[in-house]
Coordinates of C-alpha atoms and ligand atoms in Angstrom, one line a residue:
X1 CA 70.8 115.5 148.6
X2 CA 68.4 115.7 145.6
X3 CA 64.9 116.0 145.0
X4 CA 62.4 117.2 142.4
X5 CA 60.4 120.7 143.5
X6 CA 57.2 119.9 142.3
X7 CA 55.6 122.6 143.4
X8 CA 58.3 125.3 144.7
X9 CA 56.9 127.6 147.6
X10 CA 54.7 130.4 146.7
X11 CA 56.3 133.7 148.4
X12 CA 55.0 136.1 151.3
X13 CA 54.0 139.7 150.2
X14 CA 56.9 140.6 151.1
X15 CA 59.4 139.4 148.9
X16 CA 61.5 136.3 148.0
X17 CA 63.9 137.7 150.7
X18 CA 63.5 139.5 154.0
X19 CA 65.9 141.3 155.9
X20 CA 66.2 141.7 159.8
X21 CA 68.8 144.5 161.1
X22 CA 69.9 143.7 164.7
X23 CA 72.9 144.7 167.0
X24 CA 73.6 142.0 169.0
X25 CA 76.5 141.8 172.0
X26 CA 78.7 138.6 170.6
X27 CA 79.9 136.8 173.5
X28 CA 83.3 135.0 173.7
X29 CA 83.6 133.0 177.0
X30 CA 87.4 132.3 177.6
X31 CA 86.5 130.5 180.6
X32 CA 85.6 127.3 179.1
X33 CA 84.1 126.2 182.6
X34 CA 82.1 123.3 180.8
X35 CA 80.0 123.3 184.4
X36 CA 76.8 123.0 183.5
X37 CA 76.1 119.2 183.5
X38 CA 73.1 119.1 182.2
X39 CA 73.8 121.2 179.1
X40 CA 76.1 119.0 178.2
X41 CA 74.8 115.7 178.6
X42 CA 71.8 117.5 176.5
X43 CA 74.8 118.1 173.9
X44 CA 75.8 114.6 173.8
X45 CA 72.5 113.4 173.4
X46 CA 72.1 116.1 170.7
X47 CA 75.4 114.7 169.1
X48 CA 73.9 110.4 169.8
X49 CA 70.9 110.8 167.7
X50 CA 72.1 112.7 164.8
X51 CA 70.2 111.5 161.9
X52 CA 70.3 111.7 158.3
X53 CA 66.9 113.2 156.0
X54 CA 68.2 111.5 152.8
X55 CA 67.5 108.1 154.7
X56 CA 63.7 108.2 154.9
X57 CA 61.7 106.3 153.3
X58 CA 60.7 109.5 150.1
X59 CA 59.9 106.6 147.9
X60 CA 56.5 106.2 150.0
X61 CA 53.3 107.0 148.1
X62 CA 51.5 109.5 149.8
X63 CA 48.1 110.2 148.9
X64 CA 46.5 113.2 151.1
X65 CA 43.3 113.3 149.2
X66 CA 42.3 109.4 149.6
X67 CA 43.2 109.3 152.9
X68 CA 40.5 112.0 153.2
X69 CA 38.3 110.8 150.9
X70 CA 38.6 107.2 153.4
X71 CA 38.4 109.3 156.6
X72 CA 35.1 110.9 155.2
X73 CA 36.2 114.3 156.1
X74 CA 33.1 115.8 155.2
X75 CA 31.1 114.0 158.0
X76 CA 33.8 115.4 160.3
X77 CA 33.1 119.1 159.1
X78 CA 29.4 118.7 158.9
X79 CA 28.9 116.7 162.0
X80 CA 31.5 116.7 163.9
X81 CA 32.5 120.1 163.6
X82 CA 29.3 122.0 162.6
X83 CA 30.5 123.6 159.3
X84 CA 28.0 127.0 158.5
X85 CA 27.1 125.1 155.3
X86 CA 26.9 121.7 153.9
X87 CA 30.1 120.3 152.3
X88 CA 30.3 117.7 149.5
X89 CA 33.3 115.1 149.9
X90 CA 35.2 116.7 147.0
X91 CA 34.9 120.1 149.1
X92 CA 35.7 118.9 152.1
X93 CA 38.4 116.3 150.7
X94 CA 40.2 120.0 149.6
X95 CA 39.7 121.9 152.8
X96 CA 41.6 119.3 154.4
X97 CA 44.5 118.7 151.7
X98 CA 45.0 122.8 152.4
X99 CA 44.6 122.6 155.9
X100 CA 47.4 120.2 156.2
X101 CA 49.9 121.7 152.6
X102 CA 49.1 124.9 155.1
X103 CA 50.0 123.8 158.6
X104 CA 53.0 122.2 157.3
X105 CA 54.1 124.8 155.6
X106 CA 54.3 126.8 158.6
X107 CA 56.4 123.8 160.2
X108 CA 58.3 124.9 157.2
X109 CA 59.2 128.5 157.9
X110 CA 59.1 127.9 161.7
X111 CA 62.0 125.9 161.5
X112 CA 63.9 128.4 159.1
X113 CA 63.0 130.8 161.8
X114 CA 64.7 128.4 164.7
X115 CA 67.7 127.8 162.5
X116 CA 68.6 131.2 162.5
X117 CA 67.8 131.6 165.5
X118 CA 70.1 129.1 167.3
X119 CA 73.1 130.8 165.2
X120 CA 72.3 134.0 166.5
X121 CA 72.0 132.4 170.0
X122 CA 75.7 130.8 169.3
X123 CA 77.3 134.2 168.9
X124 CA 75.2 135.9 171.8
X125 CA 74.7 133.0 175.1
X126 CA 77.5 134.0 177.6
X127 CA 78.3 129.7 178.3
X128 CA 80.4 127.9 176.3
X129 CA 78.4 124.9 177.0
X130 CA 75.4 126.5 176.0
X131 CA 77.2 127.6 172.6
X132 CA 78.2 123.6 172.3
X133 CA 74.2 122.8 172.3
X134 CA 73.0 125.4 170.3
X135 CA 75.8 124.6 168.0
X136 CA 74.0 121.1 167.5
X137 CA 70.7 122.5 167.3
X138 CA 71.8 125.0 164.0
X139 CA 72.6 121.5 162.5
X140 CA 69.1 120.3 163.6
X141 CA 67.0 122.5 162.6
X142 CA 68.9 122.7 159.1
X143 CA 68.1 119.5 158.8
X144 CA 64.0 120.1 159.9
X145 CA 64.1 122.6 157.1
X146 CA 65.4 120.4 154.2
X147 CA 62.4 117.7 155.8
X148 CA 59.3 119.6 155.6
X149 CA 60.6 121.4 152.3
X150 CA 61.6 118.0 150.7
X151 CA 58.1 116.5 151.7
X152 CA 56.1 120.1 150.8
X153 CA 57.6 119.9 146.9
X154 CA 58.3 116.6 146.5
X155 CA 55.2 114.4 148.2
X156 CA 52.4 117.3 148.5
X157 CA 53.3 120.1 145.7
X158 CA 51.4 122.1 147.8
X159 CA 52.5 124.5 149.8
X160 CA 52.1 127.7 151.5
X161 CA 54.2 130.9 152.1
X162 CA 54.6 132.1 155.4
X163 CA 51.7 133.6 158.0
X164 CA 52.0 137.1 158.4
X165 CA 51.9 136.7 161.9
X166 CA 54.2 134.3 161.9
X167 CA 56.7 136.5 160.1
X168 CA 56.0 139.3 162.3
X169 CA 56.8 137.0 165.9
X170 CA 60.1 135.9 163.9
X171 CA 61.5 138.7 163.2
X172 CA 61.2 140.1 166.2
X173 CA 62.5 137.6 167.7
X174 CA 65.7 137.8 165.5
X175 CA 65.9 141.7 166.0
X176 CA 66.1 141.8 169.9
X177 CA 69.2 142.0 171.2
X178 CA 68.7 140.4 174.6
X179 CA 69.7 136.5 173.8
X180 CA 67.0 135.6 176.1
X181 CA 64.0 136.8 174.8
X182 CA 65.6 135.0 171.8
X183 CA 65.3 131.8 173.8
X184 CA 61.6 133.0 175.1
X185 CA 60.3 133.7 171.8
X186 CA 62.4 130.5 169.9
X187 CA 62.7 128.0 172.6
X188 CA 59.8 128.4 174.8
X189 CA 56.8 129.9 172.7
X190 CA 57.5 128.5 169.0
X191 CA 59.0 125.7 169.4
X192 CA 56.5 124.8 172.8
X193 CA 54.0 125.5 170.0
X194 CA 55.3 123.3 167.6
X195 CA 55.5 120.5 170.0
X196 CA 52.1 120.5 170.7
X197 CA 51.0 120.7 167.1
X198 CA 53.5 117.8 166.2
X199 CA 51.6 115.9 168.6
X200 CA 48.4 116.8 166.6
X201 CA 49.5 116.1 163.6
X202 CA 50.6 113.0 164.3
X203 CA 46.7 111.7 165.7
X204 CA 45.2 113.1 162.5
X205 CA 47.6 111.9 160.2
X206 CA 47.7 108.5 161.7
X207 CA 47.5 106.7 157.9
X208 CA 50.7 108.2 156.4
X209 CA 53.9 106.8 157.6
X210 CA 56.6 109.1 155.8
X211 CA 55.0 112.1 158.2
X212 CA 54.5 109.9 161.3
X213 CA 58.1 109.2 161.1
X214 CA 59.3 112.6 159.8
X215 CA 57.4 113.7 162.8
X216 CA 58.5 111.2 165.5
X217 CA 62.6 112.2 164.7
X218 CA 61.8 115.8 164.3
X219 CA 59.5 115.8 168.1
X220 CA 62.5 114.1 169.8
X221 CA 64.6 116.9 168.6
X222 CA 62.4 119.3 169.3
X223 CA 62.0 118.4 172.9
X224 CA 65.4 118.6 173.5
X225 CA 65.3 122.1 172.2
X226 CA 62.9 123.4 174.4
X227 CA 64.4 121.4 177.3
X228 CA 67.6 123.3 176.3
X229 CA 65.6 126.6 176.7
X230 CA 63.8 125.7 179.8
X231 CA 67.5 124.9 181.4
X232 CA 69.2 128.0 180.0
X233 CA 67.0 130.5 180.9
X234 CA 66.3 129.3 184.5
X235 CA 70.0 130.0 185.1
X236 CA 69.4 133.6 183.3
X237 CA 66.6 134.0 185.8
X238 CA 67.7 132.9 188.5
X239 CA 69.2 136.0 189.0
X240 CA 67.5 139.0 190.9
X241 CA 65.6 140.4 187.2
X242 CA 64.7 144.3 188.2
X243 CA 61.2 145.6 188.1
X244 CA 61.5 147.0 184.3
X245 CA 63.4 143.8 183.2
X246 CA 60.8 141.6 184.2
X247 CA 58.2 143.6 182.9
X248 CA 59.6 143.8 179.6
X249 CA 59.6 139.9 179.1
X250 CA 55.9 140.0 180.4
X251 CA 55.0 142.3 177.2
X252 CA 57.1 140.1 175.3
X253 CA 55.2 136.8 176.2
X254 CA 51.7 138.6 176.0
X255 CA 52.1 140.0 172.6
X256 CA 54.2 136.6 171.2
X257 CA 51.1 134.6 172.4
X258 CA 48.9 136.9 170.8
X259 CA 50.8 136.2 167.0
X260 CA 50.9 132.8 168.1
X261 CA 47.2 132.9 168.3
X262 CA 46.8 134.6 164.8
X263 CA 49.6 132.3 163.5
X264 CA 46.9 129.5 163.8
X265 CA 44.2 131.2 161.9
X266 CA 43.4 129.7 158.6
X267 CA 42.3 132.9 156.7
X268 CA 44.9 131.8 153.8
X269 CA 43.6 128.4 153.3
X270 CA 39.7 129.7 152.5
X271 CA 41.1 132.8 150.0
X272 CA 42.8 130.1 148.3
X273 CA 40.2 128.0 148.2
X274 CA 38.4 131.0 147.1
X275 CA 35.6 130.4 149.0
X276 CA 33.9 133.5 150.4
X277 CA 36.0 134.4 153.9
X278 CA 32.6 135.0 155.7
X279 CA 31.3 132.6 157.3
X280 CA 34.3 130.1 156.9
X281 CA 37.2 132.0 158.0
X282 CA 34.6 132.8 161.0
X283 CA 34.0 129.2 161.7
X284 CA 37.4 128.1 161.2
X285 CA 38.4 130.3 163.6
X286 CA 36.0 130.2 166.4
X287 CA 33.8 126.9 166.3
X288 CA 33.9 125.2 169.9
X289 CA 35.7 122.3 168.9
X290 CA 38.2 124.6 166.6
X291 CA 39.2 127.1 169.2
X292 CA 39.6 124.1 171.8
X293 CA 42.3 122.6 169.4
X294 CA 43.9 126.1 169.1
X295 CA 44.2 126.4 172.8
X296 CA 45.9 122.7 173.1
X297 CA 48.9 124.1 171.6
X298 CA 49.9 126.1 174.1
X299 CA 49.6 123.1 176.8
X300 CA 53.4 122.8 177.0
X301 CA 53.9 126.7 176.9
X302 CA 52.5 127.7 179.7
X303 CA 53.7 125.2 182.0
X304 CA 57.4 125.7 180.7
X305 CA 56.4 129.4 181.6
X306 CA 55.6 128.2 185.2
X307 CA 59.0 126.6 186.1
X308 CA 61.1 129.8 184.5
X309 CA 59.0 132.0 187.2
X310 CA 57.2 133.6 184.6
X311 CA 53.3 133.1 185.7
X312 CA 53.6 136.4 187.3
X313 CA 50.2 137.5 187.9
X314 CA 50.2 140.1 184.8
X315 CA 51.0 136.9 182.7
X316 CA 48.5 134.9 184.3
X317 CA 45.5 137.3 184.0
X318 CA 46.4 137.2 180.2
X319 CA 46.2 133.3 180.3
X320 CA 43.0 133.0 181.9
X321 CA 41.6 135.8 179.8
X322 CA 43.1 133.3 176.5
X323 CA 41.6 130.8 178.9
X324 CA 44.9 129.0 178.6
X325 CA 45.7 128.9 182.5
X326 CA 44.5 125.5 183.1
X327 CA 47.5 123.8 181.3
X328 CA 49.5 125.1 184.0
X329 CA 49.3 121.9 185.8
X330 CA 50.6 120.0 182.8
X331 CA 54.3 118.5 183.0
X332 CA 56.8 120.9 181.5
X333 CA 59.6 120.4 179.6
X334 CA 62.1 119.4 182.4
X335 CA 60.1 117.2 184.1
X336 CA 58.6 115.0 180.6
X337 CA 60.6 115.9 178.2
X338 CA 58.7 114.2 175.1
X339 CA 55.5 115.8 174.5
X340 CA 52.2 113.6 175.7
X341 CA 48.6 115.1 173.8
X342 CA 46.9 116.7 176.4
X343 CA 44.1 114.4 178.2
X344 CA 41.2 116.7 177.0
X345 CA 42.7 116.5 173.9
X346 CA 42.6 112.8 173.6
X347 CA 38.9 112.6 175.2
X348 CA 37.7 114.8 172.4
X349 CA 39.1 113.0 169.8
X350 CA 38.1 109.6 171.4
X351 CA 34.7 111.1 171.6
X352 CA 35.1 111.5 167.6
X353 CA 36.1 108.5 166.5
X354 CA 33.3 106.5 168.7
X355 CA 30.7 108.8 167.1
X356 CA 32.3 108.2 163.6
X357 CA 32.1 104.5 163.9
X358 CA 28.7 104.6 165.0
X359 CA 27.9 106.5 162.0
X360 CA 29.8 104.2 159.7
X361 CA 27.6 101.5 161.6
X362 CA 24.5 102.7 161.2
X363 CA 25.2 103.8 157.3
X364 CA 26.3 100.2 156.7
X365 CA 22.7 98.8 158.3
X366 CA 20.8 100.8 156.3
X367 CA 22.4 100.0 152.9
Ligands
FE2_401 FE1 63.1 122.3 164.5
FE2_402 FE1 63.9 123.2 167.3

């Protein structure tokens, strides 16, 4: 495995390194009951569609900025998306080429986040089958790292370092001892996350085939991951939970959504851009159409959150405050396994591309 570093990762605030003290219960199960069928025919699968990253196809040109320049990206800011002021294609060509060096990046450290902590699930998951499939997830998500770091250095030499917020929900994640709010916060909410951005990505970047197939291997494990969540911690909860225990993982969802939230916002992109943060950080933010793509990616959260029992009403007022609860009728992770774009997501983006076209039309008649 070898590749040029363009462009090596700029750091967080905090440092080239960061450190998470935890005391954790490791957990040897000398029963080796291997009961659990669905674990591990999960493991097998896990252990079927191995693959290799140095097999891709990194000799693919990829050119971010034409594809932009092609997609006119400044009539979908101006128009489409109502920026506060007037952007000229070279502007708007940029905002998009950070948008996407920035969202992958997080991809980036989101996975670093999931490698470590699957090991830490390893040593702390009381069923040996369970250990067998997290075992093949630490391999995985290693791999998902050297991906989106090979493809950040070598193809875009641009990169970001990690969102605060997104630091913050990992290491607390990593600190707690219970190994199932590791699972909650890992499996369910980041990764349930990622899914649905995955699926995002993979609509808007439609023209560049290293990502779409980067993307398509990474979503297939990915959805076994969170199906390994979902199946784990409904035999955790199955269990009577007391009053207190239950309570704590309804804090622990509420403020983990609430990073996940922030996680999205794209106040780095404008500073670097450095373009003034009001009004763009603002629009960015909270434009209709940009606050309705924010909310998509929690469509496979919050049904997976239904089938572990954990709507509780407390949960659910927090949702429809987020107004996030209507994705509770969505397919979770046990019963559709690979992630589908949400139907309002695909109207709105339908809706898009007709109105593009028409515009494309209409230029072309007058010229
Ligand atoms: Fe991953
Ligand atoms: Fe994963």
């Amino acid at each position: 495995m070898e590749y040029t570093q363009r462009n090596p990762v700029p750091l967080p605030a905090s440092g080239a390194s960061g450190e998470v003290a935890s005391t954790v219960k490791t957990i040897f199960d000398w029963r080796y009951a291997l009961e659990e069928q669905q674990l591990l025919s999960l493991y097998e699968k896990g252990k079927r569609l191995n693959w290799n990253a140095t097999e891709l196809a990194w000799s693919t040109d990829v050119d971010v900025e034409r594809m932009a320049r092609e997609a006119r990206v400044d009539q979908v800011f101006n128009d489409f998306m109502k920026a506060p002021k007037r952007l000229g294609i070279e502007e708007a060509v940029q905002l998009r080429v950070h948008q996407n060096a920035n969202l992958l990046s997080q991809f980036l450290h989101g996975e670093q986040g999931a490698l470590i902590a699957t090991a830490k699930i390893v040593q702390t998951v009381p069923w040996e089958e369970a250990k067998f499939y997290a075992a093949s997830q630490v391999m995985d998500e290693a791999r998902h790292v050297e991906v989106y770091h090979r493809y950040l250095t070598e193809k875009l030499a641009l990169s970001y370092p990690v969102n605060p917020s997104l630091q913050t929900l990992l290491d607390e994640i990593i600190r707690d001892s219970r190994w199932d709010i590791t699972y909650l916060g890992m499996q369910i909410l980041v990764e349930g996350l990622a899914l649905a951005a995955f699926g995002m990505l993979k609509l808007t970047m439609g023209g560049e085939p290293l990502i779409q197939d980067i993307t398509t291997r990474i979503m297939a494990d990915e959805s076994r991951h969170v199906a390994f969540g979902v199946l784990s911690l409904k035999k955790a909860y199955a269990q009577e939970m007391s009053a207190q225990e239950l309570k704590d993982r309804e804090d622990f969802i509420m403020e983990a959504t609430q990073l996940l939230q922030e996680r999205l916002t794209q106040g780095m992109v404008i500073d670097r851009l450095g373009w003034p943060r009001d009004p763009w950080v603002q629009w960015l933010d909270e434009s209709p159409f940009n606050r309705a793509m924010r909310q998509m990616m929690f469509s496979k959260i919050v049904p997976n959150l239904k089938r572990l029992g954990l709507l509780t009403p407390r949960v659910r007022a927090h949702f429809e405050r987020l107004n996030l609860i209507r994705f509770e009728h969505e397919k979770d992770s046990v019963e559709e396994p690979e992630v589908q774009p949400p139907q309002e997501l695909i109207q709105m983006l339908v809706e898009y591309l007709a109105r593009v076209e028409q515009e494309q039309k209409q230029a072309k008649g007058q010229a």
